[in-house]
Tab-separated table of C-alpha atoms and ligand atoms in Angstrom:
chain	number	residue	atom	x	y	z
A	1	UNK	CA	0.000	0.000	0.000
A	2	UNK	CA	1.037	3.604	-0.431
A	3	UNK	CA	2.873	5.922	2.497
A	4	UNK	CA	1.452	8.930	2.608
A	5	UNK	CA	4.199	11.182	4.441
A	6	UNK	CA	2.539	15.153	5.210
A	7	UNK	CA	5.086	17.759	4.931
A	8	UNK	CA	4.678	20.225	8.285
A	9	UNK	CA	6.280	22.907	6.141
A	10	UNK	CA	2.614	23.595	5.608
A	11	UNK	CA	1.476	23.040	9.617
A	12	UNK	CA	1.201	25.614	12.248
A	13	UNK	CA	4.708	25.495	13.533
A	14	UNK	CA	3.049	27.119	16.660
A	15	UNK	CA	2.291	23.620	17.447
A	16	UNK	CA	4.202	21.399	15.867
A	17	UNK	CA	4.065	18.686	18.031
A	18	UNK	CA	0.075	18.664	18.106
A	19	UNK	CA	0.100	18.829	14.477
A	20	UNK	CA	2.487	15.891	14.093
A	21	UNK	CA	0.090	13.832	16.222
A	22	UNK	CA	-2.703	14.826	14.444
A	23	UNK	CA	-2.085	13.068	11.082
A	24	UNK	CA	-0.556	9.894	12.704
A	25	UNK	CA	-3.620	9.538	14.340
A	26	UNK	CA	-5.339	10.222	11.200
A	27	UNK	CA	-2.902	7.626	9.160
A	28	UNK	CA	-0.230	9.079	8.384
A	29	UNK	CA	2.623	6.425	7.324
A	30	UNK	CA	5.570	9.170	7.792
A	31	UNK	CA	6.374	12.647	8.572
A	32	UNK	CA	8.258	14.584	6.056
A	33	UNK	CA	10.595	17.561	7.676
A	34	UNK	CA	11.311	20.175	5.102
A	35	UNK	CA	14.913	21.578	5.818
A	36	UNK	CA	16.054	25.339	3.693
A	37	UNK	CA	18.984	26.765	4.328
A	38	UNK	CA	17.715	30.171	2.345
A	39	UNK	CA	21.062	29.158	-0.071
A	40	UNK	CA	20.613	26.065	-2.116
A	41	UNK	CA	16.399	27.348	-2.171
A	42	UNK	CA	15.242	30.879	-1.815
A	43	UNK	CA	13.740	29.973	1.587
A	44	UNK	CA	14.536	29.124	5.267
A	45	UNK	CA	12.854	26.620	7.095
A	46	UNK	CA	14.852	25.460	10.551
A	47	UNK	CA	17.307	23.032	11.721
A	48	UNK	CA	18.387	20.445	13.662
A	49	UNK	CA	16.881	21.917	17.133
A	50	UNK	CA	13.702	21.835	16.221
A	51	UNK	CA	13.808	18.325	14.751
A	52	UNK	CA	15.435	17.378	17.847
A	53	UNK	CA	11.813	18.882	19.639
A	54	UNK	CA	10.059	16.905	17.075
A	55	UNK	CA	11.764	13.536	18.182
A	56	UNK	CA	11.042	13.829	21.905
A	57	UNK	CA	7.417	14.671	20.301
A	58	UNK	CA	6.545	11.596	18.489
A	59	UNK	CA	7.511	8.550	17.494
A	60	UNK	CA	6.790	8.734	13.944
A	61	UNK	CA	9.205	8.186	11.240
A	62	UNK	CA	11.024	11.105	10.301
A	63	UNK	CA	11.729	11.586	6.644
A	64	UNK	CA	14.283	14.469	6.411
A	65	UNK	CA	14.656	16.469	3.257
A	66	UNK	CA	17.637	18.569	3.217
A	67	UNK	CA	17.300	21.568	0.943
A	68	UNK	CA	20.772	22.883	2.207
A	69	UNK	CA	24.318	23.720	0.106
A	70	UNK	CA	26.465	21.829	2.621
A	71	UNK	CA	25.126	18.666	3.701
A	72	UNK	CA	28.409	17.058	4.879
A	73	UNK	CA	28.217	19.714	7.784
A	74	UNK	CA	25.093	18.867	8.706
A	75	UNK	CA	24.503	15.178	8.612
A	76	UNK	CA	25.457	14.706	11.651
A	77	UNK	CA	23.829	17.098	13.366
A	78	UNK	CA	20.560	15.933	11.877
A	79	UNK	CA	21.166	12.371	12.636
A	80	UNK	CA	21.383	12.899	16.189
A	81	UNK	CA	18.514	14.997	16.480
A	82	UNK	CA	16.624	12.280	15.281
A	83	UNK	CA	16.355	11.767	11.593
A	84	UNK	CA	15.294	8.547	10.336
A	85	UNK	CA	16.138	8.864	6.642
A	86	UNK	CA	17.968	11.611	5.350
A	87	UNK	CA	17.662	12.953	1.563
A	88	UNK	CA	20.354	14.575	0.103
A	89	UNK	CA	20.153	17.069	-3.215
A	90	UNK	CA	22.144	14.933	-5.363
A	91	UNK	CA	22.469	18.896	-6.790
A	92	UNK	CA	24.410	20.173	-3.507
A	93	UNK	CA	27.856	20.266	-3.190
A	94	UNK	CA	29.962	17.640	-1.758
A	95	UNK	CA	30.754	13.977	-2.111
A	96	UNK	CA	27.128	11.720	-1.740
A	97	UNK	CA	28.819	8.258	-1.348
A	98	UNK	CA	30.257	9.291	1.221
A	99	UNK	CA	27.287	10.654	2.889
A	100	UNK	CA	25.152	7.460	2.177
A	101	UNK	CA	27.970	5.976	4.688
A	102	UNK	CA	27.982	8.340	7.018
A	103	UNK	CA	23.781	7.417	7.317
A	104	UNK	CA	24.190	3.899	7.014
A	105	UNK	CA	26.784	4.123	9.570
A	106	UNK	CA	24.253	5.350	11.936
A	107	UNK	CA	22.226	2.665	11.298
A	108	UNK	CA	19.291	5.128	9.562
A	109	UNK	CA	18.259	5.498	5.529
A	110	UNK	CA	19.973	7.246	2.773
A	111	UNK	CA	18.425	8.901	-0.121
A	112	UNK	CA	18.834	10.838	-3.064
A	113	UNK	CA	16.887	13.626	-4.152
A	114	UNK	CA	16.605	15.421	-7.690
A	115	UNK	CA	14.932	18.605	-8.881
A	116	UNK	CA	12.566	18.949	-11.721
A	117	UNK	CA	16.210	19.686	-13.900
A	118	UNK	CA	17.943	16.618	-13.410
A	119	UNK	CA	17.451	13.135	-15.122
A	120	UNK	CA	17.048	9.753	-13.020
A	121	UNK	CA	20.250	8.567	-14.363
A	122	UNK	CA	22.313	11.194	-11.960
A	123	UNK	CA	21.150	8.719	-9.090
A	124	UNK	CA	22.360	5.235	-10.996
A	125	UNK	CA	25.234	5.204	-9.996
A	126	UNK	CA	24.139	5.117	-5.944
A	127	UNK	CA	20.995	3.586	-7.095
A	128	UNK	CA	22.657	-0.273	-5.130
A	129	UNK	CA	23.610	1.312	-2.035
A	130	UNK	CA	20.332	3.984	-2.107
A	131	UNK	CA	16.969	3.271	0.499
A	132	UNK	CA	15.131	5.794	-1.419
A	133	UNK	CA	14.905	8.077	-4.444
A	134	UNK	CA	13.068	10.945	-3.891
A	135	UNK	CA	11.654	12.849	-6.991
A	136	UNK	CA	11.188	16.508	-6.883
A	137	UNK	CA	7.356	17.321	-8.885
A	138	UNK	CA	7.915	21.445	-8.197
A	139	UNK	CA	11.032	23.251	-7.867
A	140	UNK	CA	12.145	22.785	-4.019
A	141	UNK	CA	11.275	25.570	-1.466
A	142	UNK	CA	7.764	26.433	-0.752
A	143	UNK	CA	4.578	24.412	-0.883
A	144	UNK	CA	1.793	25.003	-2.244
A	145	UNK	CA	3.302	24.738	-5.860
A	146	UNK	CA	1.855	23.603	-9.281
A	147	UNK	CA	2.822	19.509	-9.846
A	148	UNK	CA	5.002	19.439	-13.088
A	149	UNK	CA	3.704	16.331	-14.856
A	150	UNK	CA	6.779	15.290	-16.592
A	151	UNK	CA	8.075	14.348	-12.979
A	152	UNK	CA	6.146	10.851	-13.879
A	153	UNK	CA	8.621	9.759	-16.648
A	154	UNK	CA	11.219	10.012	-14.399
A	155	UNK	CA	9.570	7.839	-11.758
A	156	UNK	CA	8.709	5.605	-14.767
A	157	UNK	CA	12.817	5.355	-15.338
A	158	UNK	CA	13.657	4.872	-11.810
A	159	UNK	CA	11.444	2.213	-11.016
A	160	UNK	CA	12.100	-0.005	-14.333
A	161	UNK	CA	16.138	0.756	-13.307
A	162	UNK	CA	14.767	-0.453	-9.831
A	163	UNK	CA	13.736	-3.728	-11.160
A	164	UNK	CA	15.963	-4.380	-13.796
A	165	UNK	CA	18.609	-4.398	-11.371
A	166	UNK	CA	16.160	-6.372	-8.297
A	167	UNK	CA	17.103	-3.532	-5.697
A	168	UNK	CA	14.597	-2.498	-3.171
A	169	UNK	CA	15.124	0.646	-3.310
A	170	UNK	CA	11.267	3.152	-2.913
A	171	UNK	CA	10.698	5.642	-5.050
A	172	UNK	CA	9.390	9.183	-3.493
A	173	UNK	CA	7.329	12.461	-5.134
A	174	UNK	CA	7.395	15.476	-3.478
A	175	UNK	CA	5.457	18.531	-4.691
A	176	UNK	CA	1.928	19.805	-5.637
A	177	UNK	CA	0.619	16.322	-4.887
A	178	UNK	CA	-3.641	16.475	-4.822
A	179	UNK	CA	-5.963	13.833	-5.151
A	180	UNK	CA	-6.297	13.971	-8.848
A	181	UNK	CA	-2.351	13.546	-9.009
A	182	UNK	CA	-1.788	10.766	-6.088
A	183	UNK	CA	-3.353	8.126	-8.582
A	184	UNK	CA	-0.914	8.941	-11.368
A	185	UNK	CA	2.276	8.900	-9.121
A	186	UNK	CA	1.031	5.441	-7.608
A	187	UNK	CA	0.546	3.523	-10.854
A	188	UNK	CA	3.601	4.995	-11.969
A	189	UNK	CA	5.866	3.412	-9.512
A	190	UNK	CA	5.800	5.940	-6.835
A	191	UNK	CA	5.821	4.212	-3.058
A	192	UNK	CA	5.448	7.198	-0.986
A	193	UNK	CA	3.435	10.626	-1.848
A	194	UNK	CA	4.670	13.231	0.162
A	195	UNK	CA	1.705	15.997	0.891
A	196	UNK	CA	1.989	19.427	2.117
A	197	UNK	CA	-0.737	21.882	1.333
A	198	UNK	CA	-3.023	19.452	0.387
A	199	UNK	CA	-2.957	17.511	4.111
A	200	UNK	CA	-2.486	20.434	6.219
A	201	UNK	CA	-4.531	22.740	3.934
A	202	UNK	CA	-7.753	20.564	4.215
A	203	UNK	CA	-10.170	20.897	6.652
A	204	UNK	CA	-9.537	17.311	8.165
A	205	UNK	CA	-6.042	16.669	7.626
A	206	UNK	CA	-7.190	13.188	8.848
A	207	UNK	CA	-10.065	12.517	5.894
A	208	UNK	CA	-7.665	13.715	3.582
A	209	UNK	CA	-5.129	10.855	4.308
A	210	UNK	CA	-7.542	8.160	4.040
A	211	UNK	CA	-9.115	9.848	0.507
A	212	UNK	CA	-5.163	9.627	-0.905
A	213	UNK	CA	-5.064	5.833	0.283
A	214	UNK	CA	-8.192	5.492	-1.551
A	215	UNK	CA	-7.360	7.290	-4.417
A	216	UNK	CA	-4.320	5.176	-4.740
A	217	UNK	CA	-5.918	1.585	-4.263
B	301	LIG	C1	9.038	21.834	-1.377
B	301	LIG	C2	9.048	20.833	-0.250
B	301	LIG	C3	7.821	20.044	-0.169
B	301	LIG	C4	6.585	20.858	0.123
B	301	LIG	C5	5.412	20.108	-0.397
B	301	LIG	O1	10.272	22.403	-1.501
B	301	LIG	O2	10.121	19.938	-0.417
B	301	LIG	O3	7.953	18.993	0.769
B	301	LIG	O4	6.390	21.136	1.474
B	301	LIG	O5	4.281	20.907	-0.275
B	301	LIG	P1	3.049	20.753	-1.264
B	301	LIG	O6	2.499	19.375	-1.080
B	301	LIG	O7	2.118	21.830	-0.814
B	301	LIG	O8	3.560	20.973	-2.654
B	302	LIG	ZN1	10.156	18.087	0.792
């Protein structure tokens, strides 16, 4: 069955914790953290501190998305506060074998992310030693964004690469998912729909969750 991971970049970060519970409660499979460093995307989110309050809040899976320039300064900052799967911009600087290690080291999952711009085969050659691939469907840095269609050939790619090579790695989509969309990204080899605006935007967050699992069936 599909995950369905919300993104609290589009909660009340008054009350984080509260709104973390809310959509486990209501179903939720993951939580995806939404981390801008206001250099690698035109927006700042927070860091490691507040994911640290998050951990002692719940004990929900963490999917971390790291929208940040440096990433080898930072893993391990975000491990300990309590990641369970970190994604690294395969565009950010730095070496991303070596940060897969660093994760794996730590006993938690490794991914690689890529924008709208850059083809699935920038992640083959991790693609054996990867968790997850996480596909970008807007440009990163704000929700609430138009979901770029030709983000589904690229899942397409990915998970015929996937099989071809019998890995089992999951495939992620991240951006401007609705209901209309969630169907789409599922049959097209997608195992986990990440959902800002659309969740936390609804008037039960809760409802919402189970209409994408039905949607997806
Ligand atoms: C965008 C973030 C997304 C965003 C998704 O840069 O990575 O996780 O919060 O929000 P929606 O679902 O509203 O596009
Ligand atoms: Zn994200």
């Amino acid at each position: 069955m599909i995950k369905i991971a919300p993104s609290i970049l589009s909660a009340d970060f008054s009350v984080l914790g509260q709104e973390v519970e809310r959509v486990l409660r209501g179903g939720a499979d993951w939580i995806h953290v939404d981390i801008m460093d206001g250099h690698f995307v035109p927006n700042i989110s927070f860091g490691p501190p507040v994911l640290q309050c998050l951990r002692r809040a719940t004990e929900g899976f963490l999917d971390v998305h790291l929208m940040i320039s440096q990433p080898e300064r930072y893993v391990d900052a975000f491990l300990k506060a309590g990641a369970d799967l970190l994604n690294f911009h395969i565009e950010a600087e730095g070496e991303m074998g070596g940060l897969i290690d660093r994760v794996h080291q730590a006993g938690k999952q490794a991914a690689l992310t890529i924008k709208p711009g850059t083809p699935a085969q920038a992640v083959y050659p991790y693609l054996d030693r990867l968790d997850m691939v996480l596909v970008m469907s807007v440009e990163p840095g704000f929700g609430g964004q138009k979901f770029m269609p030709e983000s589904l050939d690229k899942v397409r790619q990915l998970r015929q690469e996937i099989q071809r090579r019998g890995l089992q790695c999951a495939i992620e989509i991240d951006g401007g998912i609705n209901l209309e969309n969630a169907p789409l990204a599922a049959q097209a080899g997608c195992d986990i729909l990440v959902a800002g605006s659309s969740v936390y935007g609804a008037p039960d967050p809760a409802l919402r969750i189970q209409e994408f699992k039905q949607a997806c069936q």
